[in-house]
Coordinates of C-alpha atoms in Angstrom, one line a residue:
M1 CA -6.4 344.1 15.9
S2 CA -8.5 345.7 18.6
G3 CA -10.5 348.6 17.0
T4 CA -9.9 347.4 13.5
E5 CA -12.5 348.7 11.1
L6 CA -11.1 347.3 7.8
V7 CA -8.8 344.5 6.7
L8 CA -7.4 344.4 3.1
R9 CA -6.1 340.9 2.3
S10 CA -4.0 340.0 -0.8
T11 CA -1.6 337.3 -1.8
R12 CA 0.6 340.2 -3.0
V13 CA 1.2 343.2 -0.8
V14 CA 4.1 345.6 -1.5
T15 CA 5.7 346.3 1.9
P16 CA 9.0 347.9 2.8
G17 CA 10.4 344.4 3.2
G18 CA 9.2 343.3 -0.3
M19 CA 6.1 341.7 -1.7
R20 CA 4.3 339.1 0.3
A21 CA 0.9 337.7 1.2
A22 CA -0.5 339.8 4.0
S23 CA -3.6 341.2 5.8
V24 CA -3.5 345.0 6.3
A25 CA -5.5 346.3 9.3
V26 CA -6.9 349.8 9.2
A27 CA -8.6 351.9 11.9
D28 CA -9.5 355.6 11.7
G29 CA -7.9 355.9 8.3
I30 CA -4.5 354.7 9.5
I31 CA -2.7 351.4 9.0
T32 CA -2.5 349.7 12.4
A33 CA -0.8 346.4 11.5
V34 CA 0.5 344.4 8.6
L35 CA -0.3 340.8 9.6
P36 CA 0.1 337.3 8.1
Y37 CA -2.3 336.5 5.3
E38 CA -4.2 334.0 7.5
A39 CA -4.7 336.4 10.5
P40 CA -8.3 336.2 11.7
V41 CA -10.5 339.2 11.0
P42 CA -12.2 340.7 14.0
G43 CA -16.0 340.3 13.9
T44 CA -16.5 344.1 13.8
A45 CA -14.2 344.6 10.9
R46 CA -15.0 344.6 7.2
L47 CA -12.9 342.3 5.0
A48 CA -11.8 343.4 1.5
D49 CA -10.4 340.2 -0.1
L50 CA -8.3 341.3 -3.1
G51 CA -7.3 337.9 -4.2
D52 CA -4.1 338.0 -6.3
D53 CA -4.4 341.6 -7.2
V54 CA -1.5 343.6 -5.8
L55 CA -2.0 346.0 -2.9
L56 CA 0.4 349.0 -3.4
P57 CA 0.7 352.2 -1.3
G58 CA -1.1 354.9 -3.1
L59 CA 1.2 356.8 -5.4
V60 CA 2.4 360.3 -4.6
D61 CA 2.8 362.6 -7.6
T62 CA 4.7 365.7 -6.8
H63 CA 4.6 367.4 -10.2
V64 CA 1.1 368.3 -11.4
H65 CA -0.3 371.4 -13.1
V66 CA -3.9 371.7 -12.1
N67 CA -4.3 375.2 -13.6
D68 CA -7.1 376.1 -11.2
P69 CA -8.2 378.8 -10.7
G70 CA -7.8 381.0 -13.8
R71 CA -7.2 378.4 -16.5
T72 CA -9.9 375.9 -15.5
E73 CA -10.8 375.3 -19.2
W74 CA -7.4 373.6 -19.3
E75 CA -7.9 371.5 -16.1
G76 CA -9.3 371.7 -12.6
F77 CA -9.2 370.1 -9.2
W78 CA -12.3 368.0 -9.8
T79 CA -11.0 366.5 -13.1
A80 CA -7.3 366.3 -12.2
T81 CA -8.0 364.4 -9.0
R82 CA -10.4 362.0 -10.7
A83 CA -7.7 361.2 -13.2
A84 CA -5.2 360.8 -10.3
A85 CA -7.6 358.4 -8.5
A86 CA -8.2 356.4 -11.7
G87 CA -4.4 355.9 -12.0
G88 CA -3.8 354.8 -8.4
I89 CA -2.5 358.2 -7.2
T90 CA -3.7 359.2 -3.8
T91 CA -1.7 362.4 -3.2
L92 CA -0.6 365.1 -5.7
V93 CA 1.3 368.3 -5.2
D94 CA 0.1 371.2 -7.5
M95 CA 2.6 373.4 -9.3
P96 CA 2.3 377.2 -8.7
L97 CA 2.0 378.3 -12.4
N98 CA -0.6 378.1 -15.1
S99 CA -3.2 379.0 -12.6
L100 CA -4.2 382.7 -12.2
P101 CA -3.0 384.0 -9.9
P102 CA 0.2 381.9 -9.6
T103 CA 1.0 380.6 -6.1
T104 CA 3.7 383.3 -5.3
T105 CA 2.3 384.9 -2.2
A106 CA 0.6 383.6 0.9
G107 CA -2.6 385.3 -0.3
H108 CA -2.4 383.5 -3.6
L109 CA -2.0 380.2 -1.8
R110 CA -5.2 380.8 0.1
T111 CA -6.9 381.5 -3.3
K112 CA -5.7 378.2 -4.6
Q113 CA -6.8 376.4 -1.4
R114 CA -10.3 377.8 -1.7
A115 CA -10.4 376.6 -5.3
A116 CA -9.5 373.1 -4.3
A117 CA -11.7 372.8 -1.1
G118 CA -14.4 370.2 -1.4
R119 CA -13.4 369.3 -5.0
A120 CA -10.5 367.0 -4.6
H121 CA -10.9 363.2 -4.9
V122 CA -7.4 362.7 -3.5
D123 CA -5.1 364.6 -1.1
V124 CA -3.6 367.8 -2.5
G125 CA -0.6 369.9 -1.5
F126 CA 0.9 372.9 -3.0
W127 CA 4.2 374.2 -4.3
G128 CA 5.0 377.9 -4.0
G129 CA 6.7 379.9 -6.8
A130 CA 10.0 381.8 -6.8
L131 CA 10.0 384.8 -9.2
P132 CA 12.2 387.8 -9.7
G133 CA 11.2 390.2 -7.0
N134 CA 9.3 387.9 -4.6
V135 CA 12.1 387.0 -2.2
P136 CA 10.2 388.7 0.6
D137 CA 7.2 386.4 0.0
L138 CA 9.2 383.1 0.3
R139 CA 9.4 382.8 4.1
P140 CA 5.7 383.7 4.5
L141 CA 4.8 381.1 1.9
H142 CA 7.0 378.5 3.7
E143 CA 5.2 379.3 7.0
A144 CA 1.8 379.0 5.3
G145 CA 2.6 375.4 4.4
V146 CA 3.9 375.1 0.8
F147 CA 6.2 372.1 0.3
G148 CA 8.9 374.2 -1.5
F149 CA 9.4 376.6 -4.3
K150 CA 9.4 376.2 -8.1
A151 CA 11.7 378.3 -10.3
F152 CA 12.5 378.4 -14.0
L153 CA 16.0 379.2 -15.3
S154 CA 14.5 379.8 -18.8
P155 CA 11.2 381.3 -19.9
S156 CA 8.3 379.4 -18.5
G157 CA 5.9 379.9 -21.3
V158 CA 3.5 382.1 -19.3
D159 CA 4.1 385.8 -18.8
E160 CA 3.0 385.9 -15.2
F161 CA 5.8 383.4 -14.1
P162 CA 9.2 384.9 -15.3
H163 CA 12.4 383.0 -14.9
L164 CA 15.4 383.6 -12.6
G165 CA 18.7 384.7 -14.1
P166 CA 21.9 383.6 -12.3
E167 CA 22.0 386.5 -9.8
R168 CA 18.4 386.2 -8.9
L169 CA 18.8 382.4 -8.6
A170 CA 21.6 383.0 -6.1
R171 CA 19.6 385.5 -4.1
T172 CA 16.5 383.3 -4.1
L173 CA 18.4 380.2 -3.1
A174 CA 20.2 382.0 -0.3
E175 CA 16.8 383.1 1.2
I176 CA 15.4 379.6 0.9
A177 CA 18.5 378.0 2.4
A178 CA 18.1 380.3 5.4
F179 CA 15.0 378.4 6.5
D180 CA 16.1 375.1 5.0
G181 CA 13.4 375.1 2.4
L182 CA 13.5 373.3 -0.9
L183 CA 13.9 374.9 -4.4
I184 CA 12.7 372.8 -7.3
V185 CA 14.0 373.9 -10.7
H186 CA 13.2 373.7 -14.4
A187 CA 16.8 373.5 -15.5
E188 CA 17.3 374.7 -19.1
D189 CA 19.8 377.5 -19.9
P190 CA 18.2 380.4 -21.9
D191 CA 21.4 381.3 -23.7
H192 CA 21.8 377.8 -25.1
L193 CA 18.2 377.7 -26.1
A194 CA 18.6 381.1 -27.9
A195 CA 21.6 379.7 -29.7
A196 CA 19.9 376.5 -30.8
P197 CA 18.4 376.2 -34.3
R198 CA 15.2 378.0 -34.8
H199 CA 12.2 375.9 -35.6
G200 CA 8.7 376.1 -36.9
G201 CA 6.3 373.7 -38.5
P202 CA 5.3 370.1 -37.9
K203 CA 8.7 368.3 -37.9
Y204 CA 9.5 366.8 -34.5
A205 CA 13.2 366.6 -35.3
D206 CA 13.3 370.4 -35.7
F207 CA 11.7 370.9 -32.4
L208 CA 14.0 368.5 -30.7
A209 CA 17.0 370.3 -32.2
S210 CA 15.7 373.6 -30.6
R211 CA 15.9 372.1 -27.1
P212 CA 19.4 370.6 -27.0
R213 CA 20.8 368.5 -24.2
D214 CA 23.5 371.1 -23.5
A215 CA 20.8 373.6 -22.4
E216 CA 19.8 371.2 -19.6
D217 CA 23.4 370.2 -18.8
T218 CA 24.5 373.8 -18.4
A219 CA 21.6 374.8 -16.2
V220 CA 22.0 371.7 -14.1
A221 CA 25.7 372.5 -13.6
L222 CA 24.8 376.1 -12.5
L223 CA 22.2 374.8 -10.0
L224 CA 24.5 372.2 -8.5
A225 CA 27.3 374.8 -8.0
E226 CA 24.9 377.2 -6.2
A227 CA 23.5 374.4 -4.1
K228 CA 27.0 373.4 -3.1
R229 CA 28.1 377.0 -2.3
L230 CA 25.1 377.6 -0.1
D231 CA 24.6 374.1 1.3
A232 CA 21.0 374.4 0.0
R233 CA 18.4 371.8 -0.8
V234 CA 17.6 371.6 -4.5
H235 CA 15.5 369.3 -6.7
I236 CA 16.0 369.0 -10.5
L237 CA 12.6 368.7 -12.3
H238 CA 11.8 366.5 -15.2
L239 CA 15.3 365.5 -16.1
S240 CA 15.5 364.5 -19.8
S241 CA 19.2 364.7 -20.8
S242 CA 21.2 361.7 -19.8
D243 CA 24.3 363.7 -20.4
A244 CA 23.7 365.5 -17.1
L245 CA 23.8 362.3 -15.1
P246 CA 27.6 362.3 -14.4
L247 CA 27.4 365.8 -13.1
I248 CA 24.6 364.8 -10.8
A249 CA 26.3 361.6 -9.6
E250 CA 29.4 363.6 -8.8
A251 CA 27.5 366.2 -6.9
K252 CA 25.7 363.6 -4.8
S253 CA 29.0 361.9 -4.0
D254 CA 30.3 365.3 -2.9
G255 CA 27.4 365.7 -0.5
V256 CA 25.4 368.3 -2.4
R257 CA 21.8 368.1 -1.3
V258 CA 20.2 367.4 -4.6
T259 CA 17.4 365.1 -5.7
V260 CA 16.3 364.4 -9.2
E261 CA 13.1 363.4 -10.9
T262 CA 12.3 362.1 -14.4
C263 CA 8.9 361.4 -16.0
P264 CA 7.1 358.5 -17.6
H265 CA 7.2 360.0 -21.1
Y266 CA 11.0 360.2 -21.0
L267 CA 11.2 356.6 -19.8
T268 CA 8.6 355.1 -22.2
L269 CA 8.4 357.3 -25.4
T270 CA 11.2 358.1 -27.9
A271 CA 11.8 360.9 -30.4
E272 CA 11.9 358.4 -33.2
E273 CA 8.3 357.4 -32.7
V274 CA 6.8 360.9 -32.7
P275 CA 4.9 361.6 -35.9
D276 CA 5.3 364.9 -37.5
G277 CA 2.6 367.3 -36.3
A278 CA 1.7 365.2 -33.3
S279 CA 2.1 367.9 -30.7
E280 CA 0.5 365.8 -28.0
F281 CA 4.1 364.6 -27.6
K282 CA 5.5 368.1 -27.1
C283 CA 7.0 369.0 -23.7
C284 CA 10.0 370.9 -22.4
P285 CA 12.6 369.5 -22.0
P286 CA 11.7 367.3 -24.9
I287 CA 11.3 363.5 -25.3
R288 CA 14.7 362.5 -26.7
E289 CA 16.2 359.7 -28.7
A290 CA 16.0 356.1 -27.8
A291 CA 19.7 356.0 -27.0
N292 CA 19.0 358.6 -24.3
Q293 CA 16.5 356.3 -22.5
D294 CA 18.7 353.5 -21.3
P295 CA 20.9 355.7 -19.2
L296 CA 17.9 357.2 -17.5
W297 CA 16.7 353.7 -16.5
R298 CA 20.2 352.9 -15.2
A299 CA 20.3 356.1 -13.2
L300 CA 16.9 355.2 -11.6
A301 CA 18.2 351.7 -10.7
D302 CA 21.4 353.3 -9.2
G303 CA 19.7 356.0 -7.3
V304 CA 21.2 358.9 -9.3
I305 CA 17.6 359.7 -10.3
D306 CA 15.4 359.5 -7.2
C307 CA 11.8 359.4 -8.5
V308 CA 9.3 359.4 -11.3
V309 CA 6.5 362.0 -11.5
T310 CA 4.1 362.9 -14.3
D311 CA 4.6 366.6 -15.0
H312 CA 0.9 366.5 -15.9
S313 CA 0.5 369.7 -17.9
P314 CA -2.7 369.8 -19.9
S315 CA -4.2 372.5 -22.1
T316 CA -7.3 372.8 -24.3
A317 CA -7.1 370.7 -27.5
D318 CA -7.0 373.8 -29.7
L319 CA -3.6 374.8 -28.2
K320 CA -2.1 371.5 -29.4
T321 CA -1.6 372.7 -33.0
A322 CA 0.4 370.8 -35.6
D323 CA 3.1 373.4 -35.5
F324 CA 5.6 372.5 -32.8
A325 CA 6.7 376.1 -32.5
T326 CA 3.3 377.4 -31.4
A327 CA 1.7 374.3 -29.8
W328 CA 1.4 374.2 -26.0
G329 CA 4.1 372.1 -24.4
G330 CA 2.8 369.6 -21.9
I331 CA 1.9 365.9 -21.6
S332 CA -1.2 364.8 -19.7
G333 CA -0.3 361.6 -17.8
L334 CA -2.0 361.4 -14.4
Q335 CA -4.3 358.5 -15.2
L336 CA -1.7 356.5 -17.2
S337 CA 1.6 357.0 -15.4
L338 CA 1.6 353.9 -13.2
S339 CA 0.7 351.6 -16.1
A340 CA 3.1 353.3 -18.5
V341 CA 6.1 353.0 -16.2
W342 CA 5.1 349.5 -15.1
T343 CA 4.9 348.3 -18.7
E344 CA 8.4 349.5 -19.5
A345 CA 9.8 348.5 -16.1
R346 CA 8.6 344.9 -16.3
G347 CA 10.2 344.5 -19.7
R348 CA 13.5 345.7 -18.2
G349 CA 13.5 343.3 -15.3
H350 CA 12.2 345.7 -12.6
G351 CA 9.5 344.7 -10.1
L352 CA 6.6 346.6 -8.7
E353 CA 8.7 347.2 -5.5
D354 CA 10.9 349.4 -7.7
V355 CA 8.0 351.2 -9.2
V356 CA 6.6 351.9 -5.7
R357 CA 10.0 353.2 -4.6
W358 CA 10.2 355.6 -7.5
M359 CA 6.6 356.8 -7.6
S360 CA 5.4 356.6 -4.0
T361 CA 8.1 356.2 -1.3
R362 CA 10.7 358.6 -2.6
T363 CA 8.2 361.2 -3.8
A364 CA 6.6 361.2 -0.3
E365 CA 10.0 361.6 1.2
L366 CA 10.8 364.5 -1.2
V367 CA 8.0 366.6 0.2
G368 CA 8.3 365.6 3.8
L369 CA 5.4 363.2 3.8
G370 CA 7.4 360.1 4.4
T371 CA 6.0 359.6 7.9
R372 CA 2.5 359.5 6.5
K373 CA 2.5 358.3 2.9
G374 CA 4.5 356.2 0.5
V375 CA 4.7 352.8 2.2
I376 CA 2.3 350.2 3.6
A377 CA 3.4 350.1 7.3
P378 CA 1.8 350.8 10.7
G379 CA 1.2 354.4 11.4
R380 CA 0.9 355.5 7.7
D381 CA -2.3 356.8 6.1
A382 CA -4.3 353.9 4.7
D383 CA -3.9 355.0 1.1
F384 CA -3.8 352.2 -1.4
A385 CA -3.9 351.3 -5.1
V386 CA -5.1 347.9 -6.1
L387 CA -3.4 346.8 -9.3
A388 CA -3.9 343.8 -11.7
P389 CA -0.3 343.9 -13.0
D390 CA -0.7 341.3 -15.7
E391 CA -3.9 342.6 -17.3
T392 CA -3.6 344.9 -20.3
F393 CA -5.7 347.6 -21.8
T394 CA -5.4 349.8 -24.9
V395 CA -5.5 353.5 -24.2
D396 CA -8.7 355.2 -25.5
P397 CA -8.7 358.9 -24.9
E398 CA -12.5 358.8 -24.3
G399 CA -11.8 356.8 -21.2
L400 CA -9.6 359.4 -19.6
Q401 CA -10.7 361.6 -16.7
H402 CA -8.7 364.7 -17.2
R403 CA -10.6 367.6 -18.7
N404 CA -9.1 367.7 -22.2
R405 CA -8.6 364.2 -23.4
V406 CA -5.4 364.6 -25.3
T407 CA -2.8 362.0 -24.7
A408 CA 0.6 360.9 -26.2
Y409 CA -0.4 357.3 -25.2
A410 CA -3.4 357.0 -27.4
G411 CA -3.6 353.5 -28.9
K412 CA -0.8 352.0 -26.8
T413 CA -1.4 348.7 -25.0
L414 CA -0.2 348.9 -21.4
Y415 CA 0.1 346.5 -18.6
G416 CA -1.4 347.2 -15.2
V417 CA -5.1 347.8 -14.6
V418 CA -5.9 349.9 -11.5
K419 CA -8.9 348.1 -10.0
S420 CA -9.5 350.4 -7.1
T421 CA -8.0 353.3 -5.1
W422 CA -8.4 353.9 -1.4
L423 CA -7.9 357.1 0.6
R424 CA -7.5 356.7 4.4
G425 CA -9.2 353.4 4.3
R426 CA -12.2 354.5 2.1
R427 CA -12.6 353.4 -1.5
V428 CA -12.6 356.5 -3.7
M429 CA -12.5 354.7 -7.1
T430 CA -13.6 351.3 -8.2
G431 CA -13.6 350.1 -11.8
G432 CA -13.8 353.7 -13.1
E433 CA -16.6 354.7 -10.7
F434 CA -15.9 357.5 -8.2
T435 CA -17.3 358.5 -4.8
E436 CA -17.8 362.1 -3.8
P437 CA -14.6 364.0 -3.2
K438 CA -12.8 362.9 0.0
G439 CA -9.4 364.5 -0.4
H440 CA -7.7 366.6 2.2
L441 CA -5.7 369.8 1.5
L442 CA -2.2 369.1 2.8
T443 CA 0.4 371.5 4.2
R444 CA 4.1 371.0 4.9
I445 CA 4.7 369.2 8.2
P446 CA 6.9 371.5 10.3

């Protein structure tokens, strides 16, 4: 305990060995020891006694659209990272699109980093983008520190970020595999989408029919085949279709280097509950039927799905029209993701240890931050969320921190109140009050 500056004590600490009473010692922003609950506190150290609130490792959200610079009226680093801190997230990784310029060259990455500098309440890293024609930019972006590369297999919704067809996917993936990088993919097949029923108007059932499961399944099969052929690392983004799970399980058993994420909205919301015209529920791939949800939870429990991330994708409120054909597709979930997942998980017999594994440990590992983030253990960053897991709250959009306070969770009662959030041993949020920004800009660890 020599040199200890801070001790956080709780009767419930989520450690790699399970939940237990413990005292966590911190020096220079790093966890130095996880000790018995009764361990004496050095006279020079400050004690934070958390009582029975649960001490979790800060969450790591690897799928966030901050939209800054260029579309800052949609979101921004200041507001997005406040929302993250309010929800117990201490690290986020920003997607390369919806900002202008998109993060598709090393120069554009520097533009993004300048936009974030001094404005982040939590740590922030960056994905690069893989577009038709930017294969020569991929290695320089990798060397500049992006955590991997985002690609779409169907239109992205913004003109400046076109999708990859099968030939360009193969070329892009071969280049990324050459330096053992990671390609993360929005997997929907454009031909299946084009063949699906056209839709317009307020009926959610019509929108759902326009984004069928087979569009996901076909794109996932293509990606898995290319990953196997090239021995490349790939990650399937925001999996919605449970029909794709057998393909993924088989690929994993065959040694294909694939990981998979899903999102809180697929795990906690269902198509049957979406009111007509309520485009705050619109996202792509879509929220599917209740019968689709149970297999996603089983796949999480079995490890076929690796992690849970928000895909926080906000817009201005005027873009969320009552017409599902024209409304912006995206769900804002940073502040509510932990509580939403915990509410459903506890009802299904899962513990907070499971939630931490899905939303912190495995996400940190996905982006190569597993030696720094994602667990409460010596040598890791002293990033924490303090949660009252049995307390409830009702979601009021006015209490949200993201810039445009539109949410699919409005009016829902959720379990799990985030009492405070800590970044490298310093409290950055307490009871909805925030310090000045203390987040670091992260780059891939070589």
